[in-house]
Short mmCIF file of N, CA and C in Angstrom, two decimals:
data_model
loop_
_atom_site.label_atom_id
_atom_site.label_comp_id
_atom_site.label_asym_id
_atom_site.label_seq_id
_atom_site.Cartn_x
_atom_site.Cartn_y
_atom_site.Cartn_z
N MET A 16 7.49 -35.30 -49.19
CA MET A 16 8.78 -35.77 -48.74
C MET A 16 8.83 -37.29 -48.92
N LYS A 17 9.97 -37.75 -49.43
CA LYS A 17 10.22 -39.19 -49.51
C LYS A 17 11.23 -39.54 -48.42
N VAL A 18 10.88 -40.54 -47.63
CA VAL A 18 11.77 -41.00 -46.57
C VAL A 18 12.22 -42.41 -46.91
N TYR A 19 13.51 -42.57 -47.08
CA TYR A 19 14.11 -43.87 -47.37
C TYR A 19 14.62 -44.43 -46.04
N VAL A 20 14.02 -45.51 -45.59
CA VAL A 20 14.41 -46.12 -44.31
C VAL A 20 15.22 -47.37 -44.63
N ILE A 21 16.47 -47.39 -44.15
CA ILE A 21 17.40 -48.46 -44.49
C ILE A 21 17.91 -49.11 -43.22
N ARG A 22 17.81 -50.43 -43.17
CA ARG A 22 18.35 -51.19 -42.04
C ARG A 22 19.86 -51.36 -42.26
N HIS A 23 20.60 -51.34 -41.18
CA HIS A 23 22.04 -51.55 -41.27
C HIS A 23 22.34 -52.95 -41.82
N GLY A 24 23.54 -53.13 -42.32
CA GLY A 24 23.98 -54.44 -42.80
C GLY A 24 24.16 -55.41 -41.65
N GLU A 25 24.44 -56.66 -42.00
CA GLU A 25 24.63 -57.70 -40.98
C GLU A 25 25.73 -57.31 -39.99
N SER A 26 25.42 -57.45 -38.70
CA SER A 26 26.41 -57.17 -37.66
C SER A 26 26.98 -58.49 -37.13
N GLU A 27 28.02 -58.36 -36.33
CA GLU A 27 28.62 -59.55 -35.70
C GLU A 27 27.59 -60.30 -34.87
N ASN A 28 26.74 -59.57 -34.15
CA ASN A 28 25.71 -60.23 -33.33
C ASN A 28 24.63 -60.88 -34.18
N ASN A 29 24.27 -60.24 -35.30
CA ASN A 29 23.30 -60.87 -36.20
C ASN A 29 23.84 -62.23 -36.66
N ARG A 30 25.08 -62.24 -37.08
CA ARG A 30 25.70 -63.48 -37.56
C ARG A 30 25.75 -64.53 -36.44
N GLY A 31 26.01 -64.08 -35.21
CA GLY A 31 26.10 -64.99 -34.07
C GLY A 31 24.76 -65.33 -33.44
N LYS A 32 23.66 -64.85 -34.05
CA LYS A 32 22.31 -65.10 -33.54
C LYS A 32 22.17 -64.67 -32.08
N LYS A 33 22.60 -63.42 -31.85
CA LYS A 33 22.54 -62.84 -30.51
C LYS A 33 21.72 -61.57 -30.51
N TYR A 34 21.10 -61.28 -29.37
CA TYR A 34 20.43 -60.01 -29.17
C TYR A 34 21.49 -58.92 -29.16
N THR A 35 21.19 -57.82 -29.82
CA THR A 35 22.18 -56.74 -29.90
C THR A 35 21.73 -55.52 -29.12
N GLY A 36 20.52 -55.05 -29.38
CA GLY A 36 20.04 -53.86 -28.69
C GLY A 36 20.98 -52.69 -28.87
N TRP A 37 21.39 -52.09 -27.76
CA TRP A 37 22.25 -50.91 -27.80
C TRP A 37 23.73 -51.25 -27.82
N SER A 38 24.07 -52.52 -27.88
CA SER A 38 25.47 -52.92 -28.02
C SER A 38 26.01 -52.36 -29.33
N ASP A 39 27.25 -51.95 -29.35
CA ASP A 39 27.83 -51.34 -30.55
C ASP A 39 28.51 -52.39 -31.41
N ALA A 40 27.75 -53.40 -31.80
CA ALA A 40 28.28 -54.51 -32.60
C ALA A 40 28.63 -54.02 -34.00
N PRO A 41 29.84 -54.29 -34.46
CA PRO A 41 30.26 -53.83 -35.79
C PRO A 41 29.67 -54.68 -36.92
N LEU A 42 29.76 -54.15 -38.12
CA LEU A 42 29.33 -54.90 -39.29
C LEU A 42 30.30 -56.03 -39.59
N THR A 43 29.78 -57.07 -40.20
CA THR A 43 30.60 -58.15 -40.74
C THR A 43 31.00 -57.77 -42.17
N ASP A 44 31.83 -58.58 -42.79
CA ASP A 44 32.16 -58.36 -44.20
C ASP A 44 30.88 -58.43 -45.05
N LYS A 45 30.00 -59.36 -44.70
CA LYS A 45 28.72 -59.46 -45.41
C LYS A 45 27.92 -58.17 -45.22
N GLY A 46 27.91 -57.62 -44.02
CA GLY A 46 27.19 -56.38 -43.74
C GLY A 46 27.73 -55.22 -44.55
N ARG A 47 29.05 -55.15 -44.71
CA ARG A 47 29.64 -54.09 -45.54
C ARG A 47 29.27 -54.28 -47.01
N SER A 48 29.21 -55.53 -47.44
CA SER A 48 28.78 -55.83 -48.81
C SER A 48 27.32 -55.44 -49.01
N GLU A 49 26.48 -55.71 -48.03
CA GLU A 49 25.07 -55.32 -48.11
C GLU A 49 24.93 -53.81 -48.22
N ALA A 50 25.74 -53.08 -47.46
CA ALA A 50 25.71 -51.61 -47.52
C ALA A 50 26.13 -51.12 -48.91
N ALA A 51 27.11 -51.78 -49.50
CA ALA A 51 27.55 -51.42 -50.86
C ALA A 51 26.44 -51.69 -51.87
N GLN A 52 25.64 -52.72 -51.65
CA GLN A 52 24.51 -53.00 -52.54
C GLN A 52 23.47 -51.88 -52.44
N VAL A 53 23.27 -51.36 -51.23
CA VAL A 53 22.34 -50.24 -51.05
C VAL A 53 22.86 -49.02 -51.81
N GLN A 54 24.16 -48.83 -51.81
CA GLN A 54 24.74 -47.70 -52.54
C GLN A 54 24.31 -47.74 -54.00
N ARG A 55 24.35 -48.90 -54.61
CA ARG A 55 23.95 -49.01 -56.02
C ARG A 55 22.47 -48.66 -56.21
N LEU A 56 21.64 -48.97 -55.22
CA LEU A 56 20.22 -48.66 -55.32
C LEU A 56 19.93 -47.17 -55.14
N LEU A 57 20.77 -46.50 -54.37
CA LEU A 57 20.53 -45.09 -54.04
C LEU A 57 21.36 -44.12 -54.88
N THR A 58 22.12 -44.65 -55.81
CA THR A 58 23.09 -43.83 -56.52
C THR A 58 22.50 -42.60 -57.21
N ASP A 59 21.26 -42.67 -57.67
CA ASP A 59 20.65 -41.54 -58.38
C ASP A 59 19.79 -40.63 -57.50
N VAL A 60 19.77 -40.91 -56.20
CA VAL A 60 18.94 -40.12 -55.29
C VAL A 60 19.81 -39.05 -54.62
N ARG A 61 19.33 -37.82 -54.65
CA ARG A 61 20.01 -36.73 -53.95
C ARG A 61 19.27 -36.51 -52.63
N PHE A 62 19.99 -36.69 -51.52
CA PHE A 62 19.38 -36.57 -50.19
C PHE A 62 19.63 -35.18 -49.62
N ASP A 63 18.56 -34.62 -49.09
CA ASP A 63 18.66 -33.33 -48.41
C ASP A 63 19.17 -33.51 -46.98
N ARG A 64 18.78 -34.62 -46.36
CA ARG A 64 19.22 -34.94 -44.99
C ARG A 64 19.48 -36.44 -44.91
N ILE A 65 20.48 -36.79 -44.13
CA ILE A 65 20.81 -38.20 -43.89
C ILE A 65 20.95 -38.38 -42.39
N TYR A 66 20.11 -39.25 -41.85
CA TYR A 66 20.12 -39.54 -40.42
C TYR A 66 20.56 -40.98 -40.20
N ALA A 67 21.17 -41.22 -39.05
CA ALA A 67 21.54 -42.58 -38.67
C ALA A 67 21.48 -42.72 -37.16
N SER A 68 21.16 -43.91 -36.73
CA SER A 68 21.34 -44.25 -35.32
C SER A 68 22.79 -43.96 -34.97
N ASP A 69 23.05 -43.65 -33.72
CA ASP A 69 24.43 -43.37 -33.32
C ASP A 69 25.26 -44.63 -33.15
N LEU A 70 24.68 -45.81 -33.31
CA LEU A 70 25.43 -47.05 -33.16
C LEU A 70 26.23 -47.32 -34.43
N CYS A 71 27.45 -47.83 -34.26
CA CYS A 71 28.41 -47.90 -35.37
C CYS A 71 27.91 -48.68 -36.58
N ARG A 72 27.09 -49.70 -36.38
CA ARG A 72 26.63 -50.49 -37.54
C ARG A 72 25.73 -49.67 -38.46
N ALA A 73 24.95 -48.76 -37.91
CA ALA A 73 24.10 -47.90 -38.73
C ALA A 73 24.91 -46.79 -39.39
N VAL A 74 25.83 -46.21 -38.65
CA VAL A 74 26.67 -45.14 -39.19
C VAL A 74 27.54 -45.67 -40.33
N GLU A 75 28.15 -46.83 -40.14
CA GLU A 75 29.00 -47.41 -41.18
C GLU A 75 28.17 -47.76 -42.42
N THR A 76 26.97 -48.26 -42.23
CA THR A 76 26.10 -48.55 -43.36
C THR A 76 25.79 -47.27 -44.13
N ALA A 77 25.46 -46.20 -43.42
CA ALA A 77 25.17 -44.92 -44.07
C ALA A 77 26.37 -44.42 -44.87
N ARG A 78 27.53 -44.44 -44.26
CA ARG A 78 28.74 -43.93 -44.93
C ARG A 78 29.09 -44.76 -46.16
N THR A 79 28.81 -46.04 -46.12
CA THR A 79 29.09 -46.91 -47.27
C THR A 79 28.03 -46.73 -48.35
N ALA A 80 26.76 -46.65 -47.94
CA ALA A 80 25.66 -46.54 -48.90
C ALA A 80 25.63 -45.18 -49.59
N ILE A 81 26.08 -44.15 -48.89
CA ILE A 81 26.10 -42.79 -49.45
C ILE A 81 27.51 -42.24 -49.24
N PRO A 82 28.43 -42.59 -50.12
CA PRO A 82 29.84 -42.20 -49.95
C PRO A 82 30.00 -40.69 -49.78
N GLY A 83 30.86 -40.33 -48.84
CA GLY A 83 31.14 -38.93 -48.57
C GLY A 83 30.18 -38.27 -47.60
N CYS A 84 29.14 -38.99 -47.21
CA CYS A 84 28.18 -38.38 -46.28
C CYS A 84 28.69 -38.47 -44.84
N GLU A 85 28.25 -37.55 -44.06
CA GLU A 85 28.45 -37.63 -42.61
C GLU A 85 27.05 -37.51 -42.01
N PRO A 86 26.44 -38.66 -41.70
CA PRO A 86 25.04 -38.63 -41.25
C PRO A 86 24.88 -37.90 -39.92
N GLU A 87 23.72 -37.28 -39.76
CA GLU A 87 23.34 -36.72 -38.48
C GLU A 87 22.90 -37.89 -37.61
N THR A 88 23.56 -38.10 -36.49
CA THR A 88 23.22 -39.24 -35.65
C THR A 88 22.21 -38.86 -34.59
N SER A 89 21.40 -39.85 -34.23
CA SER A 89 20.37 -39.61 -33.22
C SER A 89 20.14 -40.87 -32.41
N THR A 90 20.06 -40.71 -31.11
CA THR A 90 19.72 -41.84 -30.24
C THR A 90 18.25 -42.25 -30.43
N LEU A 91 17.44 -41.36 -31.01
CA LEU A 91 16.03 -41.70 -31.28
C LEU A 91 15.92 -42.85 -32.29
N LEU A 92 16.97 -43.06 -33.08
CA LEU A 92 16.97 -44.09 -34.11
C LEU A 92 17.60 -45.40 -33.64
N ARG A 93 18.01 -45.46 -32.38
CA ARG A 93 18.62 -46.69 -31.86
C ARG A 93 17.64 -47.86 -31.87
N GLU A 94 18.23 -49.04 -31.92
CA GLU A 94 17.44 -50.26 -31.77
C GLU A 94 16.82 -50.26 -30.37
N VAL A 95 15.83 -51.08 -30.18
CA VAL A 95 15.21 -51.23 -28.86
C VAL A 95 16.27 -51.72 -27.87
N ASP A 96 16.23 -51.19 -26.67
CA ASP A 96 17.14 -51.62 -25.60
C ASP A 96 16.63 -52.95 -25.06
N VAL A 97 17.44 -54.01 -25.21
CA VAL A 97 17.02 -55.35 -24.80
C VAL A 97 17.49 -55.71 -23.39
N GLY A 98 18.05 -54.74 -22.67
CA GLY A 98 18.44 -54.96 -21.28
C GLY A 98 19.48 -56.06 -21.12
N SER A 99 19.22 -56.97 -20.18
CA SER A 99 20.18 -58.02 -19.85
C SER A 99 20.35 -59.06 -20.96
N LEU A 100 19.52 -58.99 -21.99
CA LEU A 100 19.69 -59.91 -23.13
C LEU A 100 20.79 -59.44 -24.09
N THR A 101 21.30 -58.23 -23.89
CA THR A 101 22.33 -57.70 -24.77
C THR A 101 23.49 -58.69 -24.89
N ASP A 102 23.84 -58.99 -26.14
CA ASP A 102 24.94 -59.91 -26.49
C ASP A 102 24.69 -61.36 -26.10
N GLN A 103 23.45 -61.69 -25.74
CA GLN A 103 23.09 -63.07 -25.36
C GLN A 103 22.44 -63.78 -26.55
N PRO A 104 22.59 -65.11 -26.64
CA PRO A 104 21.99 -65.86 -27.76
C PRO A 104 20.46 -65.82 -27.73
N TYR A 105 19.87 -65.80 -28.92
CA TYR A 105 18.40 -65.85 -29.04
C TYR A 105 17.83 -67.07 -28.32
N SER A 106 18.57 -68.15 -28.31
CA SER A 106 18.07 -69.42 -27.76
C SER A 106 17.79 -69.35 -26.26
N LEU A 107 18.26 -68.33 -25.56
CA LEU A 107 18.02 -68.22 -24.12
C LEU A 107 16.57 -67.84 -23.78
N VAL A 108 15.85 -67.33 -24.76
CA VAL A 108 14.51 -66.82 -24.50
C VAL A 108 13.47 -67.89 -24.83
N THR A 109 12.58 -68.13 -23.88
CA THR A 109 11.53 -69.14 -24.06
C THR A 109 10.40 -68.59 -24.93
N ASP A 110 9.55 -69.46 -25.39
CA ASP A 110 8.39 -69.03 -26.20
C ASP A 110 7.48 -68.10 -25.40
N ASP A 111 7.28 -68.40 -24.12
CA ASP A 111 6.45 -67.52 -23.28
C ASP A 111 7.08 -66.13 -23.15
N GLN A 112 8.40 -66.09 -22.98
CA GLN A 112 9.08 -64.80 -22.89
C GLN A 112 8.97 -64.03 -24.20
N LYS A 113 9.06 -64.73 -25.32
CA LYS A 113 8.92 -64.08 -26.63
C LYS A 113 7.54 -63.45 -26.77
N LYS A 114 6.52 -64.10 -26.26
CA LYS A 114 5.16 -63.53 -26.32
C LYS A 114 5.08 -62.25 -25.49
N ARG A 115 5.70 -62.26 -24.31
CA ARG A 115 5.70 -61.05 -23.47
C ARG A 115 6.50 -59.92 -24.13
N ILE A 116 7.61 -60.29 -24.77
CA ILE A 116 8.41 -59.28 -25.48
C ILE A 116 7.57 -58.66 -26.58
N ALA A 117 6.86 -59.47 -27.35
CA ALA A 117 6.03 -58.96 -28.45
C ALA A 117 4.95 -58.01 -27.93
N ALA A 118 4.42 -58.31 -26.77
CA ALA A 118 3.34 -57.49 -26.22
C ALA A 118 3.84 -56.25 -25.48
N TYR A 119 4.93 -56.39 -24.73
CA TYR A 119 5.33 -55.33 -23.80
C TYR A 119 6.73 -54.79 -24.00
N GLY A 120 7.53 -55.42 -24.85
CA GLY A 120 8.92 -55.01 -24.99
C GLY A 120 9.81 -55.79 -24.05
N TYR A 121 10.94 -55.23 -23.72
CA TYR A 121 11.98 -55.95 -22.98
C TYR A 121 12.04 -55.57 -21.50
N ILE A 122 10.93 -55.11 -20.95
CA ILE A 122 10.93 -54.65 -19.56
C ILE A 122 11.24 -55.78 -18.58
N ASP A 123 10.88 -57.02 -18.91
CA ASP A 123 11.20 -58.14 -18.02
C ASP A 123 12.71 -58.37 -17.91
N PHE A 124 13.47 -57.80 -18.83
CA PHE A 124 14.92 -57.97 -18.85
C PHE A 124 15.65 -56.66 -18.52
N GLY A 125 14.91 -55.71 -17.97
CA GLY A 125 15.52 -54.42 -17.62
C GLY A 125 15.74 -53.52 -18.83
N GLY A 126 15.09 -53.85 -19.93
CA GLY A 126 15.25 -53.07 -21.15
C GLY A 126 14.09 -52.13 -21.38
N GLU A 127 13.90 -51.77 -22.61
CA GLU A 127 12.94 -50.76 -23.00
C GLU A 127 11.55 -51.38 -23.22
N SER A 128 10.55 -50.68 -22.76
CA SER A 128 9.18 -51.13 -23.01
C SER A 128 8.80 -50.78 -24.45
N LYS A 129 7.79 -51.47 -24.93
CA LYS A 129 7.27 -51.18 -26.27
C LYS A 129 6.78 -49.74 -26.33
N GLU A 130 6.13 -49.31 -25.27
CA GLU A 130 5.60 -47.95 -25.21
C GLU A 130 6.71 -46.91 -25.33
N THR A 131 7.82 -47.12 -24.63
CA THR A 131 8.93 -46.17 -24.68
C THR A 131 9.55 -46.13 -26.08
N LEU A 132 9.71 -47.30 -26.69
CA LEU A 132 10.23 -47.34 -28.06
C LEU A 132 9.32 -46.57 -29.00
N LEU A 133 8.02 -46.79 -28.89
CA LEU A 133 7.07 -46.11 -29.78
C LEU A 133 7.09 -44.60 -29.57
N LYS A 134 7.32 -44.15 -28.34
CA LYS A 134 7.44 -42.71 -28.08
C LYS A 134 8.68 -42.14 -28.78
N ARG A 135 9.79 -42.88 -28.72
CA ARG A 135 11.02 -42.44 -29.41
C ARG A 135 10.79 -42.32 -30.91
N ILE A 136 10.15 -43.34 -31.47
CA ILE A 136 9.87 -43.33 -32.90
C ILE A 136 8.97 -42.14 -33.26
N GLY A 137 7.94 -41.93 -32.46
CA GLY A 137 7.03 -40.82 -32.69
C GLY A 137 7.74 -39.48 -32.63
N GLN A 138 8.65 -39.35 -31.69
CA GLN A 138 9.41 -38.10 -31.56
C GLN A 138 10.22 -37.84 -32.82
N PHE A 139 10.88 -38.88 -33.32
CA PHE A 139 11.67 -38.71 -34.55
C PHE A 139 10.77 -38.38 -35.74
N MET A 140 9.67 -39.10 -35.87
CA MET A 140 8.77 -38.88 -37.01
C MET A 140 8.16 -37.48 -36.96
N ARG A 141 7.81 -36.98 -35.78
CA ARG A 141 7.29 -35.61 -35.66
C ARG A 141 8.35 -34.58 -36.07
N MET A 142 9.60 -34.85 -35.73
CA MET A 142 10.69 -33.97 -36.14
C MET A 142 10.79 -33.95 -37.67
N LEU A 143 10.65 -35.11 -38.31
CA LEU A 143 10.69 -35.16 -39.77
C LEU A 143 9.55 -34.35 -40.39
N GLU A 144 8.39 -34.39 -39.76
CA GLU A 144 7.21 -33.67 -40.29
C GLU A 144 7.47 -32.18 -40.43
N THR A 145 8.34 -31.64 -39.60
CA THR A 145 8.61 -30.20 -39.64
C THR A 145 9.68 -29.85 -40.67
N SER A 146 10.25 -30.85 -41.30
CA SER A 146 11.31 -30.63 -42.28
C SER A 146 10.72 -30.29 -43.64
N ASP A 147 11.43 -29.47 -44.39
CA ASP A 147 10.98 -29.13 -45.74
C ASP A 147 11.82 -29.86 -46.78
N CYS A 148 12.37 -31.00 -46.42
CA CYS A 148 13.22 -31.77 -47.32
C CYS A 148 12.41 -32.54 -48.35
N GLU A 149 13.04 -32.80 -49.48
CA GLU A 149 12.41 -33.61 -50.52
C GLU A 149 12.74 -35.09 -50.31
N ASN A 150 14.02 -35.38 -50.06
CA ASN A 150 14.47 -36.76 -49.86
C ASN A 150 15.29 -36.87 -48.58
N VAL A 151 14.90 -37.83 -47.74
CA VAL A 151 15.59 -38.04 -46.46
C VAL A 151 15.96 -39.52 -46.37
N ALA A 152 17.19 -39.79 -45.96
CA ALA A 152 17.63 -41.17 -45.70
C ALA A 152 17.71 -41.37 -44.20
N VAL A 153 17.19 -42.51 -43.74
CA VAL A 153 17.21 -42.85 -42.32
C VAL A 153 17.81 -44.24 -42.19
N PHE A 154 18.95 -44.34 -41.53
CA PHE A 154 19.63 -45.62 -41.31
C PHE A 154 19.40 -46.05 -39.87
N SER A 155 18.73 -47.17 -39.71
CA SER A 155 18.38 -47.61 -38.36
C SER A 155 18.48 -49.13 -38.25
N HIS A 156 17.59 -49.72 -37.46
CA HIS A 156 17.67 -51.12 -37.06
C HIS A 156 16.35 -51.83 -37.32
N GLY A 157 16.42 -53.15 -37.40
CA GLY A 157 15.24 -53.94 -37.72
C GLY A 157 14.07 -53.75 -36.77
N GLY A 158 14.33 -53.84 -35.47
CA GLY A 158 13.26 -53.67 -34.49
C GLY A 158 12.66 -52.28 -34.53
N TRP A 159 13.50 -51.28 -34.70
CA TRP A 159 13.04 -49.89 -34.80
C TRP A 159 12.14 -49.75 -36.03
N MET A 160 12.60 -50.31 -37.15
CA MET A 160 11.85 -50.17 -38.40
C MET A 160 10.49 -50.87 -38.33
N LEU A 161 10.45 -52.07 -37.78
CA LEU A 161 9.18 -52.79 -37.66
C LEU A 161 8.20 -52.02 -36.79
N SER A 162 8.70 -51.47 -35.69
CA SER A 162 7.84 -50.69 -34.80
C SER A 162 7.39 -49.39 -35.47
N MET A 163 8.26 -48.79 -36.27
CA MET A 163 7.91 -47.57 -37.01
C MET A 163 6.80 -47.87 -38.00
N LEU A 164 6.91 -48.98 -38.73
CA LEU A 164 5.85 -49.35 -39.69
C LEU A 164 4.52 -49.54 -38.98
N ASP A 165 4.58 -50.15 -37.81
CA ASP A 165 3.38 -50.37 -37.02
C ASP A 165 2.77 -49.03 -36.61
N THR A 166 3.61 -48.12 -36.15
CA THR A 166 3.15 -46.81 -35.67
C THR A 166 2.61 -45.94 -36.81
N VAL A 167 3.36 -45.83 -37.88
CA VAL A 167 3.01 -44.91 -38.96
C VAL A 167 1.92 -45.46 -39.87
N PHE A 168 2.01 -46.75 -40.20
CA PHE A 168 1.10 -47.31 -41.20
C PHE A 168 0.13 -48.35 -40.65
N GLY A 169 0.27 -48.68 -39.37
CA GLY A 169 -0.59 -49.70 -38.80
C GLY A 169 -0.29 -51.09 -39.32
N VAL A 170 0.93 -51.30 -39.79
CA VAL A 170 1.36 -52.60 -40.31
C VAL A 170 1.93 -53.42 -39.17
N ARG A 171 1.29 -54.48 -38.82
CA ARG A 171 1.79 -55.35 -37.75
C ARG A 171 2.57 -56.50 -38.36
N VAL A 172 3.85 -56.55 -38.03
CA VAL A 172 4.73 -57.59 -38.60
C VAL A 172 5.08 -58.60 -37.52
#
């Protein structure tokens, strides 16, 4: 099985340098353009299944990158829940807080722990293992993808 993991295009919060988490921040014009670029890269691939986070930026990216698709949405593919940092500027977080976030997740802010995120990722990956698909597209988020790489391949980014 080949799994194509695609991050959503630029969102309004990405452009504004804000934490997004589970906020349903829409794509910017640049984000829609990025999704169209992905379409050109995937044009010759036939997907047996297409999954997306249920957040609008991932769904819109999937629909643009694979015209005519209606992705299966899953909360397992959501970005990490950043708690009270949702929609807040990156600049609010101190270097010490960033170190704790890297180690433990967003529990200090009422959000998701690293452990909980990794369990969600594992649950989704185990579900994929039972699939008999040849090509699968997964549209998700940067934090989810980095944690998935760490979990599946031991790649620490």
